Amino acid sequence: MDCEPLPASAGQTPDIALISSSWTPERHGSKKLQFALQNWARAGATIAGLDTGAFIMAQSGLLKNRRATVHYEHIDAFKESYPDTEVVEDLFAFDGRFASCCGGTASVDFALHILQGICGPALANAASRYIFHPELREHGTWQQPAGAEPLGATVPSVVKQVIRIMEENLEDPVKIPEICSRLGCSHRHVDRLFAQYIKKSPSLYYRDIRLDRARGLVTQTELSMSEISVASGFSSQVHFSRSYKDRFGLPPAKDRVEGRVPFEFRAWPMYGETSRNRNDGQKS
């Protein structure tokens, strides 16, 4: 199919409009595009967002009070930017004529579900076999399988439970002794497991995943630094800025300008360790 500029096609209503923008989606959500999407939606088109395409759909007012998903790297930023949208950490989400997908290989499952909805399961199954896609992942499949995230299957259950509590309490951090008490294990035992499997203390790990969340908000939203500091569990903005620079090598204000590239997020804070390890054991 030939491509043409938006003004030439804006007067026509497609059956399906697929929006893909990758990084910095706010740079691509022009008024012309938003106007076109709104007109297509009113005319009955199905509109879908791939990866960060849901940001542009939300900018256009199409996802208010609807369910949507984006790549897990952008979920926190999306939640903060569009609180009137129900964000799910699924591979894809369908809500009436509006759909979204987290991208990557999930795009194949997404496309096959669309094909199945239009043409039926026989054709979708034939297409799946043709491209050697052995299993069609169903609605509600999580982006990050619970058995493997965030550290893999070989990490003890206690470590995973501690991290789960941490990730559920990024804005209002829970003290490590309280986490240990909830799980019925000693602080010393948790420290030992983290030293063995994570190569850093629980406190430093907790601080790092809060900073990873903060970096997503710094580089993907227009929230003020004070708002991001609070949203990431730091009561002092000075402490937040110092910790941020220590982890990422530059202050948050500068990173907002220069940091528009892929980076580590909360699911993978143990990889790519460099100079950050020199503060192993630092308390937040």
CSV table of C-alpha atoms in Angstrom, one decimal:
chain,number,residue,atom,x,y,z
A,1,MET,CA,0.0,0.0,0.0
A,2,ASP,CA,1.3,3.5,-0.9
A,3,CYS,CA,1.7,6.1,1.8
A,4,GLU,CA,0.5,9.6,1.6
A,5,PRO,CA,0.7,12.8,3.8
A,6,LEU,CA,-1.9,13.1,6.5
A,7,PRO,CA,-3.7,16.1,4.9
A,8,ALA,CA,-4.3,14.0,1.8
A,9,SER,CA,-5.9,11.1,3.7
A,10,ALA,CA,-7.6,13.0,6.6
A,11,GLY,CA,-10.8,13.3,4.6
A,12,GLN,CA,-11.1,9.6,4.3
A,13,THR,CA,-12.1,7.2,7.1
A,14,PRO,CA,-10.0,4.1,7.4
A,15,ASP,CA,-11.4,0.8,8.7
A,16,ILE,CA,-8.4,0.6,11.1
A,17,ALA,CA,-5.9,3.3,12.0
A,18,LEU,CA,-2.8,2.0,13.7
A,19,ILE,CA,-0.7,4.6,15.6
A,20,SER,CA,3.0,4.0,16.4
A,21,SER,CA,5.3,6.6,17.8
A,22,SER,CA,8.1,4.9,19.8
A,23,TRP,CA,10.1,7.4,22.0
A,24,THR,CA,8.9,10.9,22.6
A,25,PRO,CA,5.3,10.4,21.5
A,26,GLU,CA,4.4,13.9,22.5
A,27,ARG,CA,6.5,15.2,19.5
A,28,HIS,CA,4.3,13.3,17.1
A,29,GLY,CA,0.8,14.1,18.4
A,30,SER,CA,0.2,17.2,16.3
A,31,LYS,CA,-3.1,19.0,16.2
A,32,LYS,CA,-3.7,17.8,12.6
A,33,LEU,CA,-3.2,14.2,13.7
A,34,GLN,CA,-5.4,14.6,16.8
A,35,PHE,CA,-8.1,16.2,14.7
A,36,ALA,CA,-7.9,13.3,12.2
A,37,LEU,CA,-8.1,10.7,14.9
A,38,GLN,CA,-11.1,12.4,16.5
A,39,ASN,CA,-12.9,12.5,13.1
A,40,TRP,CA,-12.1,8.9,12.3
A,41,ALA,CA,-13.4,7.8,15.7
A,42,ARG,CA,-16.6,9.7,15.3
A,43,ALA,CA,-17.0,8.1,11.9
A,44,GLY,CA,-16.7,4.6,13.4
A,45,ALA,CA,-13.1,3.6,12.6
A,46,THR,CA,-11.2,1.2,14.8
A,47,ILE,CA,-8.1,3.0,16.3
A,48,ALA,CA,-5.2,1.2,17.8
A,49,GLY,CA,-1.9,2.3,19.4
A,50,LEU,CA,1.3,0.3,19.2
A,51,ASP,CA,4.0,0.7,21.9
A,52,THR,CA,3.6,4.4,22.9
A,53,GLY,CA,0.9,5.0,20.3
A,54,ALA,CA,-1.6,5.0,23.2
A,55,PHE,CA,-0.1,8.3,24.3
A,56,ILE,CA,-1.3,10.0,21.1
A,57,MET,CA,-4.7,8.4,21.4
A,58,ALA,CA,-5.0,9.7,24.9
A,59,GLN,CA,-3.8,13.2,23.8
A,60,SER,CA,-6.6,13.1,21.3
A,61,GLY,CA,-9.2,12.3,24.1
A,62,LEU,CA,-9.9,8.8,22.8
A,63,LEU,CA,-9.0,6.9,25.9
A,64,LYS,CA,-10.9,8.7,28.6
A,65,ASN,CA,-12.5,6.2,30.9
A,66,ARG,CA,-11.2,3.3,28.7
A,67,ARG,CA,-8.6,0.5,29.2
A,68,ALA,CA,-5.2,0.7,27.5
A,69,THR,CA,-1.7,-0.5,27.7
A,70,VAL,CA,1.8,0.7,26.6
A,71,HIS,CA,5.3,-0.8,26.9
A,72,TYR,CA,6.1,-1.4,30.6
A,73,GLU,CA,8.9,1.2,30.4
A,74,HIS,CA,6.2,3.9,29.8
A,75,ILE,CA,3.4,2.7,32.1
A,76,ASP,CA,4.3,4.9,35.1
A,77,ALA,CA,4.5,8.0,32.8
A,78,PHE,CA,1.2,7.1,31.2
A,79,LYS,CA,-0.6,6.7,34.5
A,80,GLU,CA,0.7,10.1,35.7
A,81,SER,CA,-0.2,11.8,32.5
A,82,TYR,CA,-3.6,10.3,31.9
A,83,PRO,CA,-5.2,9.3,35.2
A,84,ASP,CA,-8.6,9.0,33.6
A,85,THR,CA,-7.4,6.0,31.6
A,86,GLU,CA,-7.3,2.5,33.2
A,87,VAL,CA,-3.8,1.3,32.4
A,88,VAL,CA,-3.2,-2.5,32.4
A,89,GLU,CA,0.2,-4.2,32.2
A,90,ASP,CA,-1.1,-6.7,29.6
A,91,LEU,CA,0.3,-7.4,26.2
A,92,PHE,CA,-2.6,-5.8,24.6
A,93,ALA,CA,-6.0,-4.3,25.5
A,94,PHE,CA,-9.2,-4.0,23.6
A,95,ASP,CA,-12.0,-1.6,24.6
A,96,GLY,CA,-14.7,-1.3,22.0
A,97,ARG,CA,-13.2,0.2,18.9
A,98,PHE,CA,-10.1,1.3,20.7
A,99,ALA,CA,-7.1,-1.0,21.2
A,100,SER,CA,-3.5,-0.8,22.3
A,101,CYS,CA,-0.5,-3.1,22.4
A,102,CYS,CA,2.8,-2.9,24.3
A,103,GLY,CA,4.8,-3.6,21.1
A,104,GLY,CA,7.7,-6.1,20.5
A,105,THR,CA,6.6,-9.7,19.7
A,106,ALA,CA,3.2,-9.0,21.3
A,107,SER,CA,2.5,-7.1,18.1
A,108,VAL,CA,2.1,-10.5,16.4
A,109,ASP,CA,-0.5,-11.7,18.9
A,110,PHE,CA,-2.2,-8.3,18.6
A,111,ALA,CA,-2.4,-8.6,14.9
A,112,LEU,CA,-3.6,-12.2,15.0
A,113,HIS,CA,-6.4,-11.2,17.4
A,114,ILE,CA,-7.5,-8.4,15.1
A,115,LEU,CA,-7.4,-10.8,12.2
A,116,GLN,CA,-9.4,-13.4,14.2
A,117,GLY,CA,-12.0,-10.7,15.0
A,118,ILE,CA,-12.4,-9.7,11.4
A,119,CYS,CA,-12.1,-13.0,9.5
A,120,GLY,CA,-12.6,-15.7,12.1
A,121,PRO,CA,-10.3,-18.2,13.9
A,122,ALA,CA,-9.5,-20.4,10.8
A,123,LEU,CA,-7.7,-17.6,8.9
A,124,ALA,CA,-6.0,-16.4,12.1
A,125,ASN,CA,-4.8,-19.9,12.8
A,126,ALA,CA,-3.5,-20.3,9.3
A,127,ALA,CA,-1.7,-17.0,9.5
A,128,SER,CA,-0.2,-18.0,12.8
A,129,ARG,CA,1.1,-21.3,11.4
A,130,TYR,CA,2.5,-19.6,8.3
A,131,ILE,CA,4.7,-17.3,10.4
A,132,PHE,CA,5.7,-20.0,12.8
A,133,HIS,CA,3.9,-18.4,15.8
A,134,PRO,CA,3.2,-21.5,17.8
A,135,GLU,CA,0.9,-20.1,20.4
A,136,LEU,CA,-1.6,-17.2,20.3
A,137,ARG,CA,-1.3,-15.5,23.7
A,138,GLU,CA,-4.8,-14.7,25.0
A,139,HIS,CA,-6.4,-11.5,26.4
A,140,GLY,CA,-5.1,-10.7,29.8
A,141,THR,CA,-1.6,-12.1,29.3
A,142,TRP,CA,0.8,-10.0,31.4
A,143,GLN,CA,3.8,-8.3,29.8
A,144,GLN,CA,6.1,-9.7,32.5
A,145,PRO,CA,5.4,-13.3,33.4
A,146,ALA,CA,5.1,-13.6,37.2
A,147,GLY,CA,7.3,-16.7,37.4
A,148,ALA,CA,10.3,-15.0,35.8
A,149,GLU,CA,10.1,-11.3,36.9
A,150,PRO,CA,12.0,-9.5,38.0
A,151,LEU,CA,15.0,-11.7,38.7
A,152,GLY,CA,14.4,-15.1,37.0
A,153,ALA,CA,13.3,-18.4,38.3
A,154,THR,CA,16.4,-19.3,40.3
A,155,VAL,CA,16.1,-16.5,42.9
A,156,PRO,CA,14.6,-17.5,46.3
A,157,SER,CA,10.9,-16.8,46.8
A,158,VAL,CA,11.7,-14.5,49.8
A,159,VAL,CA,13.7,-12.1,47.6
A,160,LYS,CA,10.8,-12.0,45.1
A,161,GLN,CA,8.3,-11.3,47.8
A,162,VAL,CA,10.4,-8.5,49.2
A,163,ILE,CA,10.8,-6.9,45.8
A,164,ARG,CA,7.1,-7.3,45.1
A,165,ILE,CA,6.3,-5.3,48.3
A,166,MET,CA,8.9,-2.7,47.3
A,167,GLU,CA,7.4,-2.3,43.8
A,168,GLU,CA,3.9,-2.0,45.2
A,169,ASN,CA,5.1,0.9,47.5
A,170,LEU,CA,7.3,3.2,45.4
A,171,GLU,CA,5.6,6.4,46.4
A,172,ASP,CA,5.3,5.6,50.1
A,173,PRO,CA,8.3,3.4,50.9
A,174,VAL,CA,8.0,0.7,53.5
A,175,LYS,CA,10.9,0.3,55.9
A,176,ILE,CA,12.9,-2.9,55.3
A,177,PRO,CA,12.4,-4.2,58.9
A,178,GLU,CA,8.6,-3.8,58.4
A,179,ILE,CA,8.8,-5.8,55.1
A,180,CYS,CA,10.7,-8.5,56.9
A,181,SER,CA,8.1,-8.6,59.6
A,182,ARG,CA,5.3,-8.9,57.1
A,183,LEU,CA,7.0,-11.9,55.5
A,184,GLY,CA,8.0,-13.5,58.8
A,185,CYS,CA,11.8,-13.5,58.2
A,186,SER,CA,14.7,-11.8,59.8
A,187,HIS,CA,16.3,-8.6,58.5
A,188,ARG,CA,19.7,-10.4,58.6
A,189,HIS,CA,18.4,-13.2,56.5
A,190,VAL,CA,17.0,-10.8,53.8
A,191,ASP,CA,20.3,-8.9,53.8
A,192,ARG,CA,22.2,-12.1,53.2
A,193,LEU,CA,20.0,-13.2,50.4
A,194,PHE,CA,20.2,-9.8,48.7
A,195,ALA,CA,24.0,-9.8,49.0
A,196,GLN,CA,24.1,-13.2,47.4
A,197,TYR,CA,21.6,-12.8,44.6
A,198,ILE,CA,21.3,-9.1,44.0
A,199,LYS,CA,24.8,-7.9,44.9
A,200,LYS,CA,23.5,-5.0,46.8
A,201,SER,CA,21.6,-4.3,50.1
A,202,PRO,CA,17.8,-4.2,50.2
A,203,SER,CA,17.8,-0.5,51.0
A,204,LEU,CA,20.0,0.4,48.0
A,205,TYR,CA,17.9,-1.9,45.7
A,206,TYR,CA,14.7,-0.2,47.0
A,207,ARG,CA,16.3,3.3,46.4
A,208,ASP,CA,17.4,2.3,42.9
A,209,ILE,CA,14.0,1.0,41.7
A,210,ARG,CA,12.4,4.2,43.0
A,211,LEU,CA,15.0,6.2,41.0
A,212,ASP,CA,14.3,4.1,37.9
A,213,ARG,CA,10.7,5.0,38.2
A,214,ALA,CA,11.7,8.7,38.7
A,215,ARG,CA,13.7,8.6,35.5
A,216,GLY,CA,10.8,7.5,33.6
A,217,LEU,CA,8.8,10.4,34.9
A,218,VAL,CA,11.6,12.9,34.3
A,219,THR,CA,12.2,11.9,30.7
A,220,GLN,CA,8.6,11.1,29.7
A,221,THR,CA,6.4,13.6,31.5
A,222,GLU,CA,6.3,17.3,32.2
A,223,LEU,CA,5.7,16.8,35.9
A,224,SER,CA,7.8,19.2,38.1
A,225,MET,CA,10.8,17.8,39.9
A,226,SER,CA,9.1,18.3,43.2
A,227,GLU,CA,6.1,16.2,42.1
A,228,ILE,CA,8.4,13.5,40.7
A,229,SER,CA,10.4,13.5,44.0
A,230,VAL,CA,7.2,12.8,46.0
A,231,ALA,CA,5.9,10.3,43.5
A,232,SER,CA,9.2,8.3,43.8
A,233,GLY,CA,9.2,8.3,47.6
A,234,PHE,CA,11.7,11.0,48.4
A,235,SER,CA,10.6,13.5,51.1
A,236,SER,CA,13.5,15.9,50.3
A,237,GLN,CA,14.0,17.2,46.7
A,238,VAL,CA,17.7,17.8,47.5
A,239,HIS,CA,18.2,14.2,48.5
A,240,PHE,CA,16.3,13.1,45.4
A,241,SER,CA,18.5,15.2,43.1
A,242,ARG,CA,21.7,14.0,44.7
A,243,SER,CA,20.6,10.3,44.6
A,244,TYR,CA,19.5,10.7,41.0
A,245,LYS,CA,22.8,12.1,39.9
A,246,ASP,CA,24.6,9.4,41.8
A,247,ARG,CA,22.6,6.7,39.9
A,248,PHE,CA,22.5,8.1,36.5
A,249,GLY,CA,25.5,10.5,36.3
A,250,LEU,CA,23.6,13.7,35.7
A,251,PRO,CA,20.9,15.7,37.6
A,252,PRO,CA,17.3,15.2,36.7
A,253,ALA,CA,16.8,18.6,35.1
A,254,LYS,CA,19.6,17.9,32.7
A,255,ASP,CA,18.4,14.4,32.1
A,256,ARG,CA,15.0,15.7,31.0
A,257,VAL,CA,16.8,17.4,28.1
A,258,GLU,CA,19.4,14.7,27.3
A,259,GLY,CA,17.8,11.5,28.5
A,260,ARG,CA,15.3,10.8,25.7
A,261,VAL,CA,16.8,7.4,25.0
A,262,PRO,CA,16.1,3.9,26.3
A,263,PHE,CA,17.4,3.2,29.8
A,264,GLU,CA,17.0,0.8,32.7
A,265,PHE,CA,13.6,0.6,34.4
A,266,ARG,CA,12.3,-0.9,37.6
A,267,ALA,CA,12.1,-4.5,36.2
A,268,TRP,CA,15.9,-4.7,35.5
A,269,PRO,CA,17.8,-2.5,38.0
A,270,MET,CA,20.5,-5.2,38.7
A,271,TYR,CA,21.9,-5.0,35.1
A,272,GLY,CA,24.4,-2.6,33.8
A,273,GLU,CA,26.0,-1.9,37.2
A,274,THR,CA,29.0,0.4,36.9
A,275,SER,CA,29.9,3.2,39.2
A,276,ARG,CA,26.7,2.8,41.1
A,277,ASN,CA,28.1,-0.1,43.0
A,278,ARG,CA,30.5,2.1,44.9
A,279,ASN,CA,27.6,3.2,47.1
A,280,ASP,CA,26.4,-0.4,47.8
A,281,GLY,CA,25.1,-0.4,51.3
A,282,GLN,CA,24.0,3.3,51.3
A,283,LYS,CA,20.7,3.8,53.0
A,284,SER,CA,18.0,5.9,51.4
